[in-house]
Amino acid sequence: MSINVYSEVKDLKRVLLHRPGLELENMEPDLLEELLFEDIPYLKKAQQEHDYFAEILRTNGVHVEYITDLLATALSEENIKKEFVDEYLFLSEVKNEYILEALKDYLLSFDTKQMINKIVSGIRINEFKLRKENFSTKVRMNKQFYLLPLPNLYFQRDPVAFVGKGIVINKMMTKARRRESLFMKYVVKYNRDFKSTPVYYDMSYYFAIEGGDVLVLTDKVLAIGISQRTEPEAVEILAKKLFYETDESFDTILAINIPKKRAYMHLDTIFTMIDNDKFLAHSKLESSLLVYVIKKGKDDLEVIEEKMSLEEILQKYMNNGKIKILKCGGEDEIAAKREQWNDGSNVLAIKPGVVIAYDRNYVTNTLLRENGINVIEIPSSELSRGRGGPRCMSMPMNRGK
């Protein structure tokens, strides 16, 4: 499969999604904090909204791939399926030997697609009985799940990042999401369509990085957030890999230091690219940001510290003096806070000046249209409860040249 991502806005050709499933119905209030949610989406409506999103993409000439389908193809052989289950249970930290063996047998009793659905949706304690029990099993079974669900999986932006002609398989910061990256690890390793895809970072590294912090601004420049979820060491490792061990064209990384808090979770939470010279940003984004400009030096990385506005940084390093920043919610402070909460600044460009946005963020969408942006709205009453927008829900695999 040809991977080609050298822009945030060039014509989107192929994209990776996950259609939400029973994992949303396996959430309950006591698990929300652990699973990184603040509310529980209504599954039926969330699926309808997601299907509408996928259909909008197809209508605009985008080929839609689903991560669970790619994984099912990768796990077509029984020995690979067993290898995946072993690694998944290890990452799930299943320590009791009786529970571990029972889970292996239970998961491998299903065909591949059913097994993947089970893994995503989570496995409740009442689904099967252990053949053997001891004191520790009784203690560990005093809860609701053998395996917790993966409700964040519909945010496909984070577990992986397609960069240039390769892939970054991310080490996720939180325990709740760490298992998600395993899906693409096996896709790249065993799905024949990906056999020639170079891997620029993988989940075996100690340091966390997540795809929502990675923006491919041009074929020369990346922006990566140093955030609540991405560590500077991961940025350094990736920079050295891209600059010195590949034939990629990237020569500059803008490592943007952003507040380490939930409201600024990822870089794309606070700004996204919407046209060749336009960006949409958090209305309260600091007027001066600390940015580490990492350049490809002759023998080692060269780092320059810059303290300037986002607009100035982008103009300077994208070599485009026409860069313009539009504020989520405009000048209305209440609308700005409300629409930022509902991911008004997290939109997906499917071509220059054409974006997909949540319909609920109507103040921001009106502002975009007034500035020449074609906004395609999608329903969002349930999808938005997960605190992520159209960009968060999608991972571009191929964009036009």
CSV table of C-alpha atoms in Angstrom, one decimal:
chain,number,residue,atom,x,y,z
A,1,MET,CA,0.0,0.0,0.0
A,2,SER,CA,1.3,3.4,-0.9
A,3,ILE,CA,1.7,5.7,2.1
A,4,ASN,CA,2.0,9.4,1.2
A,5,VAL,CA,1.4,12.1,3.9
A,6,TYR,CA,3.4,15.3,3.3
A,7,SER,CA,0.6,17.8,4.2
A,8,GLU,CA,-2.3,18.5,6.5
A,9,VAL,CA,-4.5,19.8,3.7
A,10,LYS,CA,-3.7,18.3,0.3
A,11,ASP,CA,-6.4,16.1,-1.3
A,12,LEU,CA,-7.2,13.3,1.1
A,13,LYS,CA,-7.1,9.9,-0.8
A,14,ARG,CA,-7.2,7.2,1.9
A,15,VAL,CA,-8.0,7.4,5.6
A,16,LEU,CA,-8.1,5.0,8.6
A,17,LEU,CA,-11.2,4.9,10.9
A,18,HIS,CA,-12.8,2.8,13.6
A,19,ARG,CA,-16.6,2.6,13.8
A,20,PRO,CA,-17.6,2.7,17.5
A,21,GLY,CA,-19.1,-0.5,18.8
A,22,LEU,CA,-20.1,-2.3,22.0
A,23,GLU,CA,-17.1,-0.8,23.8
A,24,LEU,CA,-19.2,2.3,24.4
A,25,GLU,CA,-22.0,0.2,26.0
A,26,ASN,CA,-19.4,-1.4,28.3
A,27,MET,CA,-18.7,1.9,30.0
A,28,GLU,CA,-20.3,2.9,33.2
A,29,PRO,CA,-19.9,6.0,35.4
A,30,ASP,CA,-17.4,4.5,37.8
A,31,LEU,CA,-15.0,3.7,34.8
A,32,LEU,CA,-15.2,7.1,33.1
A,33,GLU,CA,-12.1,8.6,34.6
A,34,GLU,CA,-10.0,5.5,34.1
A,35,LEU,CA,-11.1,5.3,30.5
A,36,LEU,CA,-10.5,9.0,29.9
A,37,PHE,CA,-14.2,9.9,29.2
A,38,GLU,CA,-16.4,12.5,30.8
A,39,ASP,CA,-19.7,11.1,29.5
A,40,ILE,CA,-21.1,8.0,27.9
A,41,PRO,CA,-22.1,8.3,24.2
A,42,TYR,CA,-25.4,6.6,23.1
A,43,LEU,CA,-24.1,3.8,20.9
A,44,LYS,CA,-26.8,3.7,18.2
A,45,LYS,CA,-26.7,7.5,17.6
A,46,ALA,CA,-22.8,7.5,17.7
A,47,GLN,CA,-22.7,4.8,15.0
A,48,GLN,CA,-25.2,6.8,12.9
A,49,GLU,CA,-23.1,9.9,13.2
A,50,HIS,CA,-19.9,8.0,12.5
A,51,ASP,CA,-21.4,6.3,9.4
A,52,TYR,CA,-22.4,9.8,8.2
A,53,PHE,CA,-18.8,10.9,8.6
A,54,ALA,CA,-17.5,8.0,6.7
A,55,GLU,CA,-20.0,8.5,3.9
A,56,ILE,CA,-19.1,12.2,3.6
A,57,LEU,CA,-15.5,11.1,3.2
A,58,ARG,CA,-16.5,8.5,0.5
A,59,THR,CA,-18.6,11.1,-1.3
A,60,ASN,CA,-15.6,13.3,-1.5
A,61,GLY,CA,-13.5,10.6,-3.1
A,62,VAL,CA,-11.7,9.3,0.0
A,63,HIS,CA,-11.1,5.6,0.4
A,64,VAL,CA,-12.1,4.6,3.9
A,65,GLU,CA,-10.2,1.8,5.7
A,66,TYR,CA,-11.2,0.4,9.1
A,67,ILE,CA,-8.5,-0.6,11.6
A,68,THR,CA,-10.3,-3.8,12.7
A,69,ASP,CA,-10.6,-5.0,9.1
A,70,LEU,CA,-6.9,-4.5,8.5
A,71,LEU,CA,-6.1,-6.3,11.7
A,72,ALA,CA,-8.3,-9.2,10.8
A,73,THR,CA,-6.4,-9.7,7.6
A,74,ALA,CA,-3.1,-9.6,9.5
A,75,LEU,CA,-4.3,-12.3,11.9
A,76,SER,CA,-5.4,-14.7,9.2
A,77,GLU,CA,-3.0,-17.4,10.4
A,78,GLU,CA,-3.6,-19.2,13.7
A,79,ASN,CA,-0.1,-18.8,15.0
A,80,ILE,CA,-0.2,-15.1,14.4
A,81,LYS,CA,-3.5,-14.8,16.1
A,82,LYS,CA,-2.1,-16.6,19.2
A,83,GLU,CA,0.9,-14.3,19.2
A,84,PHE,CA,-1.4,-11.3,19.1
A,85,VAL,CA,-3.5,-12.6,22.0
A,86,ASP,CA,-0.5,-13.3,24.1
A,87,GLU,CA,0.9,-9.8,23.6
A,88,TYR,CA,-2.5,-8.2,24.1
A,89,LEU,CA,-3.0,-9.9,27.4
A,90,PHE,CA,0.5,-9.0,28.5
A,91,LEU,CA,-0.2,-5.3,27.8
A,92,SER,CA,-3.5,-5.7,29.6
A,93,GLU,CA,-1.4,-6.8,32.7
A,94,VAL,CA,-3.4,-10.0,33.3
A,95,LYS,CA,-1.2,-11.5,36.0
A,96,ASN,CA,-3.3,-14.4,37.5
A,97,GLU,CA,-2.3,-17.6,35.7
A,98,TYR,CA,-5.8,-19.1,35.9
A,99,ILE,CA,-7.5,-16.0,34.5
A,100,LEU,CA,-4.7,-15.6,31.9
A,101,GLU,CA,-5.2,-19.2,30.5
A,102,ALA,CA,-9.0,-18.9,30.6
A,103,LEU,CA,-8.9,-15.6,28.7
A,104,LYS,CA,-6.6,-17.1,26.0
A,105,ASP,CA,-8.9,-20.1,25.5
A,106,TYR,CA,-12.0,-17.9,25.4
A,107,LEU,CA,-10.6,-15.4,22.9
A,108,LEU,CA,-9.1,-18.1,20.6
A,109,SER,CA,-12.5,-19.9,20.6
A,110,PHE,CA,-13.9,-17.2,18.3
A,111,ASP,CA,-13.2,-16.6,14.6
A,112,THR,CA,-10.8,-13.7,14.0
A,113,LYS,CA,-13.3,-10.9,13.5
A,114,GLN,CA,-15.4,-12.0,16.5
A,115,MET,CA,-12.2,-12.2,18.6
A,116,ILE,CA,-11.2,-8.6,17.6
A,117,ASN,CA,-14.7,-7.3,18.4
A,118,LYS,CA,-14.5,-9.0,21.8
A,119,ILE,CA,-11.1,-7.5,22.6
A,120,VAL,CA,-12.3,-4.0,21.6
A,121,SER,CA,-15.6,-4.3,23.5
A,122,GLY,CA,-14.1,-5.7,26.7
A,123,ILE,CA,-14.8,-9.0,28.5
A,124,ARG,CA,-17.1,-9.0,31.5
A,125,ILE,CA,-16.6,-11.3,34.4
A,126,ASN,CA,-20.0,-13.0,33.8
A,127,GLU,CA,-19.2,-14.1,30.3
A,128,PHE,CA,-17.5,-17.4,31.3
A,129,LYS,CA,-16.6,-19.3,34.4
A,130,LEU,CA,-13.0,-20.2,35.4
A,131,ARG,CA,-12.2,-23.9,35.4
A,132,LYS,CA,-9.8,-23.3,38.3
A,133,GLU,CA,-10.0,-20.8,41.1
A,134,ASN,CA,-7.8,-19.8,44.1
A,135,PHE,CA,-7.7,-17.0,46.6
A,136,SER,CA,-6.2,-14.4,44.2
A,137,THR,CA,-8.8,-15.2,41.5
A,138,LYS,CA,-11.6,-14.5,43.9
A,139,VAL,CA,-10.0,-11.2,44.8
A,140,ARG,CA,-9.4,-10.2,41.2
A,141,MET,CA,-12.9,-11.2,40.2
A,142,ASN,CA,-14.4,-8.8,42.6
A,143,LYS,CA,-14.9,-6.4,39.8
A,144,GLN,CA,-16.8,-6.2,36.5
A,145,PHE,CA,-14.3,-7.0,33.7
A,146,TYR,CA,-11.5,-9.4,32.9
A,147,LEU,CA,-10.5,-7.0,30.1
A,148,LEU,CA,-11.6,-3.4,30.0
A,149,PRO,CA,-13.1,-2.0,26.8
A,150,LEU,CA,-11.3,0.3,24.3
A,151,PRO,CA,-13.8,3.2,24.0
A,152,ASN,CA,-11.1,5.6,22.7
A,153,LEU,CA,-10.4,3.5,19.6
A,154,TYR,CA,-12.7,5.6,17.5
A,155,PHE,CA,-10.1,8.3,17.8
A,156,GLN,CA,-7.7,6.7,15.3
A,157,ARG,CA,-5.5,9.8,15.2
A,158,ASP,CA,-3.6,8.8,18.3
A,159,PRO,CA,-2.3,5.2,18.2
A,160,VAL,CA,-0.5,5.8,14.9
A,161,ALA,CA,0.7,8.6,12.7
A,162,PHE,CA,1.5,8.3,9.0
A,163,VAL,CA,4.4,10.6,8.2
A,164,GLY,CA,5.8,11.0,4.7
A,165,LYS,CA,5.9,7.5,3.3
A,166,GLY,CA,6.2,5.7,6.7
A,167,ILE,CA,4.5,5.2,10.0
A,168,VAL,CA,4.9,6.1,13.6
A,169,ILE,CA,3.5,3.4,15.9
A,170,ASN,CA,2.9,5.4,19.1
A,171,LYS,CA,3.8,4.5,22.7
A,172,MET,CA,0.6,5.9,24.3
A,173,MET,CA,0.9,7.7,27.6
A,174,THR,CA,-2.0,6.3,29.4
A,175,LYS,CA,-2.7,2.7,30.5
A,176,ALA,CA,-6.2,3.0,29.1
A,177,ARG,CA,-5.0,3.5,25.6
A,178,ARG,CA,-1.7,1.7,25.4
A,179,ARG,CA,-3.1,-1.5,23.9
A,180,GLU,CA,-4.6,0.4,20.9
A,181,SER,CA,-1.2,0.7,19.2
A,182,LEU,CA,-0.8,-3.0,19.1
A,183,PHE,CA,-3.4,-3.2,16.3
A,184,MET,CA,-1.2,-1.3,13.8
A,185,LYS,CA,1.9,-3.1,15.0
A,186,TYR,CA,0.4,-6.3,13.7
A,187,VAL,CA,-1.0,-4.7,10.6
A,188,VAL,CA,2.4,-3.5,9.6
A,189,LYS,CA,4.1,-6.8,10.5
A,190,TYR,CA,1.7,-9.2,9.0
A,191,ASN,CA,-0.7,-7.5,6.6
A,192,ARG,CA,0.8,-7.9,3.1
A,193,ASP,CA,-0.4,-4.5,2.0
A,194,PHE,CA,1.9,-2.9,4.5
A,195,LYS,CA,5.0,-5.2,4.1
A,196,SER,CA,7.1,-2.4,2.6
A,197,THR,CA,6.0,0.4,5.0
A,198,PRO,CA,9.0,1.8,7.0
A,199,VAL,CA,8.4,2.2,10.7
A,200,TYR,CA,10.0,5.4,12.1
A,201,TYR,CA,9.0,4.9,15.8
A,202,ASP,CA,7.4,2.0,17.6
A,203,MET,CA,5.7,1.2,20.9
A,204,SER,CA,8.8,-0.6,22.2
A,205,TYR,CA,10.4,2.7,23.0
A,206,TYR,CA,10.1,3.9,26.6
A,207,PHE,CA,8.9,7.4,25.8
A,208,ALA,CA,5.3,8.4,24.9
A,209,ILE,CA,4.2,10.1,21.8
A,210,GLU,CA,0.6,10.3,20.4
A,211,GLY,CA,-0.6,11.1,16.9
A,212,GLY,CA,-2.8,14.0,18.0
A,213,ASP,CA,0.5,15.9,18.7
A,214,VAL,CA,1.9,15.3,15.1
A,215,LEU,CA,1.0,17.8,12.3
A,216,VAL,CA,2.6,17.4,8.9
A,217,LEU,CA,2.7,21.0,7.8
A,218,THR,CA,4.8,20.6,4.6
A,219,ASP,CA,7.2,18.1,3.0
A,220,LYS,CA,9.9,19.9,5.0
A,221,VAL,CA,8.3,20.8,8.3
A,222,LEU,CA,6.6,18.9,11.1
A,223,ALA,CA,5.0,20.4,14.2
A,224,ILE,CA,5.0,18.1,17.2
A,225,GLY,CA,3.4,19.0,20.6
A,226,ILE,CA,5.3,18.5,23.8
A,227,SER,CA,2.2,17.9,25.7
A,228,GLN,CA,0.4,15.9,28.4
A,229,ARG,CA,0.7,12.9,26.2
A,230,THR,CA,4.0,13.4,24.2
A,231,GLU,CA,7.5,13.5,25.8
A,232,PRO,CA,10.5,15.4,24.5
A,233,GLU,CA,12.7,12.3,24.3
A,234,ALA,CA,10.2,10.7,21.9
A,235,VAL,CA,10.4,13.8,19.7
A,236,GLU,CA,14.2,13.6,19.7
A,237,ILE,CA,14.3,9.9,18.8
A,238,LEU,CA,11.8,10.5,15.9
A,239,ALA,CA,13.8,13.6,14.7
A,240,LYS,CA,17.0,11.6,14.5
A,241,LYS,CA,15.3,8.7,12.8
A,242,LEU,CA,13.7,10.9,10.1
A,243,PHE,CA,16.7,13.2,9.5
A,244,TYR,CA,19.5,10.7,9.5
A,245,GLU,CA,18.2,7.2,8.9
A,246,THR,CA,15.6,7.7,6.1
A,247,ASP,CA,15.5,9.5,2.7
A,248,GLU,CA,12.5,11.6,3.8
A,249,SER,CA,12.5,15.3,2.9
A,250,PHE,CA,11.8,16.6,6.4
A,251,ASP,CA,14.5,18.9,7.8
A,252,THR,CA,12.7,20.9,10.5
A,253,ILE,CA,10.5,20.0,13.5
A,254,LEU,CA,8.7,22.6,15.4
A,255,ALA,CA,8.5,21.1,18.9
A,256,ILE,CA,5.8,23.3,20.5
A,257,ASN,CA,5.6,23.3,24.3
A,258,ILE,CA,2.0,23.4,25.3
A,259,PRO,CA,0.4,23.3,28.8
A,260,LYS,CA,0.3,19.8,30.4
A,261,LYS,CA,-3.4,19.7,31.1
A,262,ARG,CA,-6.6,18.1,29.8
A,263,ALA,CA,-7.9,21.2,28.0
A,264,TYR,CA,-4.6,21.2,25.9
A,265,MET,CA,-4.4,17.4,25.6
A,266,HIS,CA,-2.8,17.3,22.2
A,267,LEU,CA,-1.5,19.9,19.7
A,268,ASP,CA,-4.5,19.3,17.5
A,269,THR,CA,-6.8,20.1,20.4
A,270,ILE,CA,-5.6,23.7,20.1
A,271,PHE,CA,-5.0,24.2,16.4
A,272,THR,CA,-5.5,22.5,13.1
A,273,MET,CA,-4.5,23.5,9.5
A,274,ILE,CA,-7.4,24.3,7.2
A,275,ASP,CA,-5.8,25.7,4.1
A,276,ASN,CA,-2.4,26.3,2.6
A,277,ASP,CA,-2.2,29.6,4.5
A,278,LYS,CA,-4.9,29.3,7.2
A,279,PHE,CA,-5.1,27.7,10.6
A,280,LEU,CA,-7.9,27.3,13.2
A,281,ALA,CA,-6.8,27.8,16.8
A,282,HIS,CA,-7.9,27.9,20.5
A,283,SER,CA,-9.1,31.4,21.2
A,284,LYS,CA,-7.0,31.6,24.4
A,285,LEU,CA,-3.8,30.2,22.8
A,286,GLU,CA,-0.9,32.1,24.4
A,287,SER,CA,0.3,35.1,22.5
A,288,SER,CA,3.8,33.8,23.0
A,289,LEU,CA,4.8,30.2,22.8
A,290,LEU,CA,8.0,28.4,23.6
A,291,VAL,CA,9.0,26.5,20.5
A,292,TYR,CA,12.1,24.4,20.1
A,293,VAL,CA,13.1,24.4,16.4
A,294,ILE,CA,14.9,21.2,15.7
A,295,LYS,CA,16.9,21.3,12.5
A,296,LYS,CA,18.9,18.7,10.6
A,297,GLY,CA,22.5,19.5,11.3
A,298,LYS,CA,25.5,18.0,9.6
A,299,ASP,CA,26.3,15.5,12.4
A,300,ASP,CA,23.7,16.0,15.0
A,301,LEU,CA,20.4,17.9,15.7
A,302,GLU,CA,20.6,21.7,15.9
A,303,VAL,CA,18.1,23.2,18.4
A,304,ILE,CA,16.9,26.8,18.4
A,305,GLU,CA,14.6,28.2,21.1
A,306,GLU,CA,12.0,30.6,19.8
A,307,LYS,CA,9.5,32.6,21.9
A,308,MET,CA,6.9,34.1,19.6
A,309,SER,CA,3.3,33.8,18.5
A,310,LEU,CA,2.0,30.8,16.7
A,311,GLU,CA,1.4,33.0,13.6
A,312,GLU,CA,4.9,34.3,13.6
A,313,ILE,CA,6.4,30.8,14.1
A,314,LEU,CA,4.4,29.4,11.2
A,315,GLN,CA,5.1,32.3,8.9
A,316,LYS,CA,8.9,32.0,9.6
A,317,TYR,CA,9.3,28.3,9.3
A,318,MET,CA,6.7,27.5,6.6
A,319,ASN,CA,8.2,30.4,4.7
A,320,ASN,CA,4.8,31.8,4.1
A,321,GLY,CA,4.1,35.4,5.1
A,322,LYS,CA,0.4,35.1,4.4
A,323,ILE,CA,-0.3,32.6,7.3
A,324,LYS,CA,-3.5,33.6,9.1
A,325,ILE,CA,-4.9,32.2,12.4
A,326,LEU,CA,-8.7,32.1,12.9
A,327,LYS,CA,-10.0,31.8,16.5
A,328,CYS,CA,-12.4,29.1,17.5
A,329,GLY,CA,-15.6,30.8,18.5
A,330,GLY,CA,-14.4,34.1,17.1
A,331,GLU,CA,-14.5,37.1,19.5
A,332,ASP,CA,-17.5,35.8,21.6
A,333,GLU,CA,-15.8,34.6,24.8
A,334,ILE,CA,-18.7,32.3,25.8
A,335,ALA,CA,-19.1,30.8,22.4
A,336,ALA,CA,-15.3,30.3,22.2
A,337,LYS,CA,-15.2,28.4,25.5
A,338,ARG,CA,-18.3,26.3,24.6
A,339,GLU,CA,-17.1,25.4,21.1
A,340,GLN,CA,-13.5,24.7,22.2
A,341,TRP,CA,-15.0,22.3,24.7
A,342,ASN,CA,-16.8,20.6,21.8
A,343,ASP,CA,-13.6,20.5,19.7
A,344,GLY,CA,-14.4,23.4,17.4
A,345,SER,CA,-10.8,23.8,16.5
A,346,ASN,CA,-10.3,20.1,15.7
A,347,VAL,CA,-11.4,19.9,12.1
A,348,LEU,CA,-10.3,17.6,9.3
A,349,ALA,CA,-9.1,19.2,6.0
A,350,ILE,CA,-10.0,16.9,3.0
A,351,LYS,CA,-8.5,19.3,0.5
A,352,PRO,CA,-7.1,22.9,0.7
A,353,GLY,CA,-9.9,25.1,2.1
A,354,VAL,CA,-12.4,22.3,2.6
A,355,VAL,CA,-12.9,20.9,6.1
A,356,ILE,CA,-15.2,18.5,7.9
A,357,ALA,CA,-16.4,20.0,11.2
A,358,TYR,CA,-19.0,19.2,13.9
A,359,ASP,CA,-22.3,20.9,13.2
A,360,ARG,CA,-22.7,22.0,16.9
A,361,ASN,CA,-19.8,24.5,16.5
A,362,TYR,CA,-21.9,26.9,14.4
A,363,VAL,CA,-20.1,30.1,15.5
A,364,THR,CA,-16.7,28.8,14.4
A,365,ASN,CA,-18.2,27.3,11.2
A,366,THR,CA,-19.7,30.6,10.3
A,367,LEU,CA,-16.3,32.3,10.9
A,368,LEU,CA,-14.6,29.8,8.6
A,369,ARG,CA,-17.1,30.3,5.8
A,370,GLU,CA,-16.6,34.1,6.1
A,371,ASN,CA,-12.9,33.5,5.5
A,372,GLY,CA,-13.4,31.5,2.4
A,373,ILE,CA,-13.4,28.0,3.9
A,374,ASN,CA,-15.9,25.4,2.7
A,375,VAL,CA,-17.3,23.7,5.8
A,376,ILE,CA,-19.0,20.3,5.6
A,377,GLU,CA,-20.8,19.7,8.8
A,378,ILE,CA,-21.5,16.4,10.4
A,379,PRO,CA,-23.8,15.5,13.3
A,380,SER,CA,-22.1,15.4,16.6
A,381,SER,CA,-24.4,15.0,19.6
A,382,GLU,CA,-22.8,11.7,20.7
A,383,LEU,CA,-19.4,11.5,19.0
A,384,SER,CA,-18.4,14.8,20.7
A,385,ARG,CA,-18.9,13.3,24.2
A,386,GLY,CA,-15.5,11.6,23.7
A,387,ARG,CA,-13.8,15.0,23.5
A,388,GLY,CA,-12.4,14.7,20.0
A,389,GLY,CA,-13.3,16.1,16.7
A,390,PRO,CA,-13.1,15.0,13.0
A,391,ARG,CA,-9.3,15.2,12.9
A,392,CYS,CA,-9.1,13.1,16.1
A,393,MET,CA,-11.4,10.4,14.6
A,394,SER,CA,-9.3,10.0,11.4
A,395,MET,CA,-5.7,9.1,10.4
A,396,PRO,CA,-4.8,10.1,6.8
A,397,MET,CA,-2.8,7.4,5.0
A,398,ASN,CA,-2.5,9.1,1.6
A,399,ARG,CA,-2.8,12.7,0.5
A,400,GLY,CA,-2.4,13.9,-3.1
A,401,LYS,CA,0.8,15.6,-4.2
